[in-house]
Coordinates of C-alpha atoms in Angstrom, one line a residue:
M1 CA -10.4 41.5 0.1
P2 CA -11.1 38.0 -0.7
T3 CA -9.9 36.8 -3.9
N4 CA -10.9 34.3 -6.2
P5 CA -9.1 30.5 -5.5
T6 CA -7.2 29.2 -8.0
A7 CA -9.1 25.9 -9.5
Y8 CA -7.0 22.9 -10.9
R9 CA -8.5 19.9 -13.1
V10 CA -7.8 16.5 -11.9
F11 CA -8.8 14.1 -14.6
I12 CA -9.8 10.5 -13.6
A13 CA -9.1 7.8 -16.3
S14 CA -10.1 4.1 -15.5
P15 CA -11.5 1.0 -17.4
S16 CA -15.1 -0.3 -16.5
G17 CA -15.8 -1.7 -13.0
L18 CA -14.3 1.2 -11.3
D19 CA -17.6 2.7 -10.8
D20 CA -16.7 3.1 -6.6
E21 CA -13.4 4.4 -7.0
R22 CA -14.6 7.3 -9.6
R23 CA -17.3 8.3 -7.1
T24 CA -15.3 8.2 -4.4
F25 CA -12.5 10.1 -6.4
R26 CA -15.2 13.1 -7.1
E27 CA -16.1 12.8 -3.3
T28 CA -12.7 12.7 -1.9
I29 CA -11.8 16.2 -4.1
H30 CA -14.9 18.1 -3.0
K31 CA -14.8 17.8 0.7
H32 CA -11.3 18.4 0.2
N33 CA -12.0 21.6 -1.1
E34 CA -14.7 22.5 1.3
A35 CA -12.3 21.7 4.3
D36 CA -8.9 22.7 3.0
G37 CA -9.2 24.2 -0.7
Y38 CA -11.3 27.3 -0.1
A39 CA -9.6 28.3 2.9
R40 CA -5.9 28.1 1.1
N41 CA -6.7 29.1 -1.9
A42 CA -6.7 26.4 -4.3
I43 CA -9.4 23.9 -5.1
F44 CA -9.3 20.8 -7.1
V45 CA -12.2 20.3 -10.0
P46 CA -12.7 16.3 -10.9
V47 CA -12.8 15.7 -14.8
G48 CA -14.0 12.5 -16.0
W49 CA -16.3 10.8 -18.4
E50 CA -19.4 11.2 -16.1
E51 CA -18.3 15.4 -15.9
T52 CA -17.5 15.7 -19.3
L53 CA -20.5 13.5 -20.8
G54 CA -23.2 13.6 -18.4
G55 CA -23.8 10.3 -18.4
R56 CA -23.4 9.6 -22.1
R57 CA -20.0 8.1 -23.8
R58 CA -19.1 10.3 -26.6
P59 CA -16.4 9.4 -28.8
Q60 CA -12.8 9.2 -27.4
S61 CA -11.6 12.1 -29.0
A62 CA -13.5 14.4 -26.9
I63 CA -12.6 13.2 -23.8
N64 CA -9.2 13.8 -25.2
E65 CA -9.7 17.2 -25.3
E66 CA -11.0 17.9 -21.8
L67 CA -7.8 16.0 -20.4
D68 CA -5.9 18.4 -23.1
A69 CA -7.5 20.9 -20.8
C70 CA -6.4 19.4 -17.1
D71 CA -3.5 19.9 -14.6
Y72 CA -3.2 16.3 -13.0
F73 CA -4.1 12.9 -13.9
V74 CA -5.2 10.0 -12.3
L75 CA -5.6 6.3 -13.4
V76 CA -6.7 3.4 -11.7
L77 CA -6.5 0.2 -12.8
W78 CA -8.2 -3.2 -11.3
D79 CA -8.2 -6.6 -12.8
R80 CA -9.4 -4.9 -16.7
W81 CA -7.3 -3.1 -19.0
G82 CA -10.7 -2.0 -21.4
T83 CA -11.2 -2.4 -24.9
A84 CA -9.7 -0.7 -28.2
P85 CA -11.5 2.5 -29.0
D86 CA -11.6 2.2 -32.5
D87 CA -10.6 -0.2 -35.4
T88 CA -6.9 1.6 -36.2
G89 CA -5.0 -1.2 -33.9
K90 CA -3.5 2.1 -32.4
Y91 CA -4.1 1.4 -29.0
T92 CA -5.6 -1.4 -26.8
S93 CA -8.2 0.3 -25.1
G94 CA -9.4 3.9 -24.4
T95 CA -7.6 4.0 -20.8
E96 CA -4.2 3.2 -22.4
E97 CA -4.8 6.0 -25.4
E98 CA -5.5 8.9 -22.2
F99 CA -2.1 7.6 -20.4
D100 CA -0.4 7.8 -23.3
R101 CA -1.9 11.2 -24.5
A102 CA -1.3 12.5 -20.7
A103 CA 2.5 10.9 -20.4
K104 CA 3.2 12.9 -23.7
L105 CA 1.4 15.9 -22.3
F106 CA 3.6 15.3 -19.0
K107 CA 6.8 15.5 -21.7
K108 CA 6.1 18.7 -22.7
R109 CA 5.3 20.5 -19.2
K110 CA 1.8 20.8 -19.8
L111 CA 0.7 18.2 -17.2
R112 CA 1.7 18.9 -13.7
E113 CA 1.6 15.1 -12.5
I114 CA 0.7 11.5 -13.1
V115 CA -0.4 9.4 -10.5
V116 CA -1.4 5.3 -11.2
L117 CA -3.6 3.8 -8.7
F118 CA -3.7 -0.2 -8.5
K119 CA -6.5 -2.3 -7.1
A120 CA -5.4 -4.9 -5.3
V121 CA -6.6 -8.2 -7.0
D122 CA -7.2 -10.9 -5.0
A123 CA -4.9 -14.5 -5.5
K124 CA -6.9 -16.9 -6.9
Q125 CA -6.8 -14.9 -9.7
L126 CA -3.6 -13.1 -9.9
S127 CA -2.2 -16.5 -9.6
D128 CA -3.8 -17.4 -12.9
P129 CA -4.4 -13.7 -14.9
G130 CA -6.4 -13.7 -17.9
D131 CA -5.9 -11.6 -21.0
Q132 CA -7.0 -8.5 -19.3
L133 CA -5.5 -8.8 -16.1
K134 CA -2.2 -10.0 -17.9
K135 CA -1.8 -6.9 -19.9
V136 CA -2.5 -4.7 -16.5
L137 CA 0.1 -6.5 -14.7
E138 CA 2.5 -5.9 -17.9
F139 CA 1.7 -1.9 -17.4
R140 CA 2.9 -2.3 -14.3
K141 CA 6.0 -4.3 -14.2
K142 CA 7.0 -1.5 -17.1
L143 CA 6.5 1.0 -14.6
E144 CA 8.4 -0.2 -11.8
K145 CA 11.0 -0.9 -14.1
T146 CA 10.8 3.1 -15.4
K147 CA 10.3 4.6 -12.5
E148 CA 9.0 7.7 -14.2
I149 CA 5.5 7.9 -13.0
F150 CA 4.3 7.4 -9.5
F151 CA 2.4 5.0 -8.8
H152 CA 0.6 2.5 -5.5
S153 CA -1.6 0.1 -4.9
F154 CA -4.4 0.0 -2.5
D155 CA -6.6 -2.8 -1.1
D156 CA -10.0 -1.1 -0.1
I157 CA -11.9 2.3 -0.4
G158 CA -10.5 3.7 2.4
K159 CA -6.8 3.3 1.1
F160 CA -8.1 4.8 -2.0
Q161 CA -9.2 8.3 -0.6
D162 CA -6.4 8.4 1.3
L163 CA -3.8 8.4 -1.3
L164 CA -5.8 10.5 -3.2
S165 CA -6.0 12.7 -0.2
K166 CA -2.1 13.0 0.2
F167 CA -1.9 13.7 -3.6
L168 CA -4.1 16.6 -2.9
H169 CA -2.5 18.4 0.3
K170 CA 0.7 17.8 -1.5
W171 CA -0.4 19.9 -4.7
V172 CA -1.8 22.5 -2.3
R173 CA 1.2 22.4 -1.1
D174 CA 3.0 23.0 -4.0
D175 CA 0.3 26.0 -4.9
E176 CA 1.7 27.5 -1.7
D177 CA 5.3 27.3 -2.9
G178 CA 4.5 28.7 -6.1
A179 CA 5.8 25.6 -7.8
L180 CA 1.9 25.5 -9.7
A181 CA 2.4 29.1 -10.4
K182 CA 5.6 28.7 -12.9
K183 CA 5.2 28.0 -16.4
K184 CA 7.2 25.2 -16.5
P185 CA 6.0 23.2 -13.3
R186 CA 8.5 20.6 -12.0
R187 CA 8.9 17.3 -12.8
P188 CA 8.7 15.0 -9.7
K189 CA 10.9 12.7 -9.4
G190 CA 8.1 9.5 -9.9
G191 CA 7.8 5.9 -8.0
G192 CA 6.1 3.2 -6.9
D193 CA 5.1 1.1 -3.7
V194 CA 7.8 0.8 -1.7
L195 CA 8.0 -1.9 0.9
A196 CA 8.5 -0.9 4.4
P197 CA 11.9 -2.7 6.0
K198 CA 11.6 -5.7 7.4
E199 CA 11.2 -4.8 11.5
S200 CA 12.6 -8.4 12.3
P201 CA 14.3 -11.5 11.4
A202 CA 11.7 -13.6 9.2
Q203 CA 10.2 -16.1 11.1
P204 CA 11.1 -19.6 10.3
L205 CA 9.2 -21.8 8.1
Q206 CA 7.4 -24.7 8.9
P207 CA 8.3 -28.1 7.5
A208 CA 5.5 -29.0 6.5
L209 CA 5.8 -27.2 3.2
S210 CA 7.1 -28.9 0.5
P211 CA 10.6 -27.9 -1.2
A212 CA 8.6 -26.6 -4.8
I213 CA 6.1 -24.1 -2.0
G214 CA 9.4 -23.5 0.0
K215 CA 11.3 -22.4 -3.6
M216 CA 8.6 -20.2 -4.6
L217 CA 8.2 -18.2 -1.3
D218 CA 12.2 -18.5 -1.0
E219 CA 12.0 -16.7 -5.1
A220 CA 9.2 -14.6 -4.1
E221 CA 11.2 -12.5 -1.1
S222 CA 14.0 -12.6 -3.9
L223 CA 12.0 -10.6 -6.4
A224 CA 10.5 -8.1 -3.5
D225 CA 14.0 -7.3 -2.1
K226 CA 15.2 -6.5 -5.8
G227 CA 11.7 -4.3 -6.2
K228 CA 10.1 -6.6 -8.5
L229 CA 7.1 -6.1 -6.6
T230 CA 4.2 -7.4 -9.5
E231 CA 6.4 -10.7 -10.1
A232 CA 6.7 -11.1 -5.9
E233 CA 3.0 -10.4 -6.1
V234 CA 1.9 -13.2 -8.2
L235 CA 4.5 -15.9 -7.2
F236 CA 3.2 -15.2 -3.3
S237 CA -0.5 -15.6 -4.4
R238 CA 0.1 -19.0 -6.8
A239 CA 1.9 -20.5 -3.5
I240 CA -1.1 -19.4 -1.2
I241 CA -3.5 -21.2 -3.7
K242 CA -0.9 -24.5 -3.7
S243 CA -0.1 -24.4 0.0
R244 CA -3.1 -23.1 2.7
S245 CA -0.1 -23.3 5.2
P246 CA -0.3 -20.9 7.7
S247 CA 3.6 -20.1 7.0
V248 CA 2.6 -19.7 3.3
L249 CA -0.4 -17.4 4.2
N250 CA 1.7 -15.5 7.2
S251 CA 4.6 -14.8 4.5
Y252 CA 2.1 -12.9 2.1
G253 CA 0.3 -11.4 4.6
W254 CA 3.2 -9.6 5.8
F255 CA 4.3 -8.8 2.4
L256 CA 1.2 -6.8 1.8
Q257 CA 1.5 -5.5 5.6
R258 CA 4.9 -4.2 4.3
L259 CA 3.2 -2.7 1.0
G260 CA 0.7 -0.8 3.4
R261 CA -2.4 -2.6 2.2
M262 CA -3.5 -3.9 5.6
S263 CA -7.2 -4.6 5.1
Q264 CA -6.0 -7.6 2.5
A265 CA -3.0 -8.5 5.2
K266 CA -5.2 -9.3 7.8
E267 CA -7.6 -11.3 5.9
M268 CA -4.3 -13.3 5.3
H269 CA -3.0 -13.2 8.9
E270 CA -6.3 -14.1 9.9
Q271 CA -7.0 -17.4 7.1
A272 CA -3.5 -18.3 8.9
L273 CA -4.7 -18.1 12.3
A274 CA -7.8 -20.4 11.5
I275 CA -6.1 -23.1 9.8
A276 CA -3.0 -22.9 12.3
R277 CA -5.9 -23.5 15.9
E278 CA -7.4 -26.3 13.1
V279 CA -4.3 -28.1 12.8
G280 CA -2.5 -27.1 16.3
D281 CA 0.0 -25.5 14.5
R282 CA 1.5 -23.4 17.6
Q283 CA 4.2 -21.4 16.1
G284 CA 2.4 -20.4 13.1
E285 CA -0.2 -19.7 15.7
G286 CA 1.8 -17.2 17.6
T287 CA 3.4 -15.9 14.2
A288 CA -0.3 -14.9 12.7
L289 CA -0.9 -13.2 16.1
G290 CA 2.1 -11.1 16.3
K291 CA 1.2 -10.3 12.3
L292 CA -1.8 -9.1 13.2
G293 CA -1.0 -7.2 16.1
I294 CA 1.1 -5.2 13.9
A295 CA -1.4 -4.7 11.5
Y296 CA -3.8 -3.1 14.2
K297 CA -1.0 -1.3 14.9
N298 CA -0.4 0.2 11.5
L299 CA -4.4 1.1 11.2
G300 CA -4.1 3.2 14.3
E301 CA -5.6 0.7 17.3
P302 CA -3.0 0.1 19.5
R303 CA -4.7 -1.6 22.0
K304 CA -6.1 -4.1 20.1
A305 CA -2.5 -4.7 18.9
I306 CA -1.5 -5.1 22.4
E307 CA -4.2 -8.3 22.3
F308 CA -2.3 -9.7 20.3
Y309 CA 1.0 -9.5 20.9
E310 CA 0.5 -11.1 24.4
Q311 CA -1.0 -13.9 22.7
H312 CA 1.7 -14.5 21.0
R313 CA 4.1 -13.7 23.4
A314 CA 2.3 -16.4 25.7
I315 CA 2.3 -18.9 23.0
A316 CA 6.2 -18.2 22.3
R317 CA 7.3 -19.1 25.8
E318 CA 5.2 -22.1 25.7
I319 CA 6.8 -23.3 22.7
G320 CA 10.4 -21.9 23.4
D321 CA 10.6 -19.4 20.7
R322 CA 12.6 -17.1 22.6
R323 CA 12.9 -14.5 19.2
G324 CA 9.5 -14.6 18.8
E325 CA 8.8 -13.8 22.6
G326 CA 11.4 -10.6 22.3
N327 CA 9.6 -9.7 18.8
A328 CA 6.6 -9.8 21.0
L329 CA 7.7 -7.5 24.5
W330 CA 9.1 -5.3 22.0
N331 CA 6.0 -4.8 19.6
S332 CA 4.2 -4.1 23.0
A333 CA 6.8 -1.8 23.7
L334 CA 6.1 0.1 20.5
A335 CA 2.2 -0.1 21.2
Y336 CA 2.0 1.7 24.6
Y337 CA 4.6 4.1 24.1
K338 CA 2.0 5.0 21.9
L339 CA -0.7 5.4 23.9
G340 CA 1.2 7.2 26.6
Q341 CA 2.1 4.6 29.0
K342 CA 5.7 4.5 29.2
A343 CA 6.2 3.1 32.1
D344 CA 4.7 -0.3 30.6
A345 CA 6.7 0.3 27.5
M346 CA 9.9 1.0 29.4
D347 CA 9.2 -2.9 31.5
R348 CA 8.7 -4.3 28.2
A349 CA 11.3 -2.7 26.2
E350 CA 13.7 -3.8 29.0
A351 CA 12.2 -7.5 28.8
A352 CA 13.0 -7.5 24.9
L353 CA 16.7 -6.1 25.4
A354 CA 17.3 -8.9 27.9
I355 CA 16.1 -11.8 25.5
R356 CA 17.5 -10.0 22.6
E357 CA 20.8 -9.9 23.6
A358 CA 20.9 -13.1 25.7
I359 CA 20.3 -14.7 21.4
E360 CA 22.2 -12.0 19.9
D361 CA 20.0 -10.6 18.0
P362 CA 21.1 -7.9 16.5
G363 CA 17.6 -5.8 16.7
A364 CA 18.9 -5.3 20.5
A365 CA 19.9 -2.0 19.2
K366 CA 17.2 -0.7 18.3
V367 CA 15.6 -1.5 21.3
R368 CA 19.0 -0.1 23.2
A369 CA 18.2 3.3 21.6
A370 CA 14.6 3.9 22.5
L371 CA 15.0 3.0 25.6
A372 CA 18.0 5.5 26.3
K373 CA 15.4 8.2 24.4
W374 CA 12.1 7.4 26.5
R375 CA 14.7 7.4 29.9
G376 CA 15.7 10.4 28.5
E377 CA 12.1 11.6 28.5
S378 CA 11.3 10.5 31.9
G379 CA 14.2 11.6 33.4
K380 CA 15.7 8.5 34.9

């Protein structure tokens, strides 16, 4: 006999200017429920001022009462922090009050999880933030430092939807594991955006860079390696505002790729490619092509990725960039393997291995291990 599904309430908080995200939040939850939630007996109910107020704003206290009855809290921020809810001066925005209330509920284990999602800000605005954006950046740096709350960034509505869907599926698994049925829900370990490991040594910067820009990029990379991603991104943004060099754009694009923000990263690499071709910078052109290939691979388009890798390989051979040629071959091998074309994958991997061994590239070990695995799968 069918049973009524357990309903978990998910509250969304945000300042103004995020109407598309708020609408997508509700649509994603409804789609999840229809596709999976009812079948697995655990559904989610979106809660925000739209549902609570019927389109008319009421005092903040009324919104807080709705928050008190929720199981999850999702905060979305972009370039605005918001305005104070009253004249007491206790909170600088209604969103801040909602987050503070959620944090207190979480500590009391009355709220199961808090998730914060930051919408990417364009480089020009990020390089010289106003008062509103400064408050958002300070809040993000605080989360990076404490690591108590889950937070991620997104650069388009599809990425936002994917992040939210992942959390919904996680919460369903928690329900099935029995974690949500406990009186005291488990406290998940927080954390934020994590840089993916560098797949290959960085391409050398072009000599046209000024010492000041080079120093800025070095500092940005150092901050990123230390996990200070907000500060790193601000520095990268300042660098590309001061210099439109392909190497600067490619460096920022690669940082964004490692954060998983592929749409924004593609834009940087495409700009780098256009400028490199205009000024005849073959090294910058090759690097941009290679990075675009990686972006398309990560977006699930391996065939398109291979097109860019082959162009990168041709330029690398032309200018004598052995490391770049080896990287292009190895990336092509991975894309062919993903397509199930193992013979093509092994051919390119063997060529990549020969180059990496010749130049004593430490990445040779990774290629060697993959080849051994692929040969075993092919019975060779």
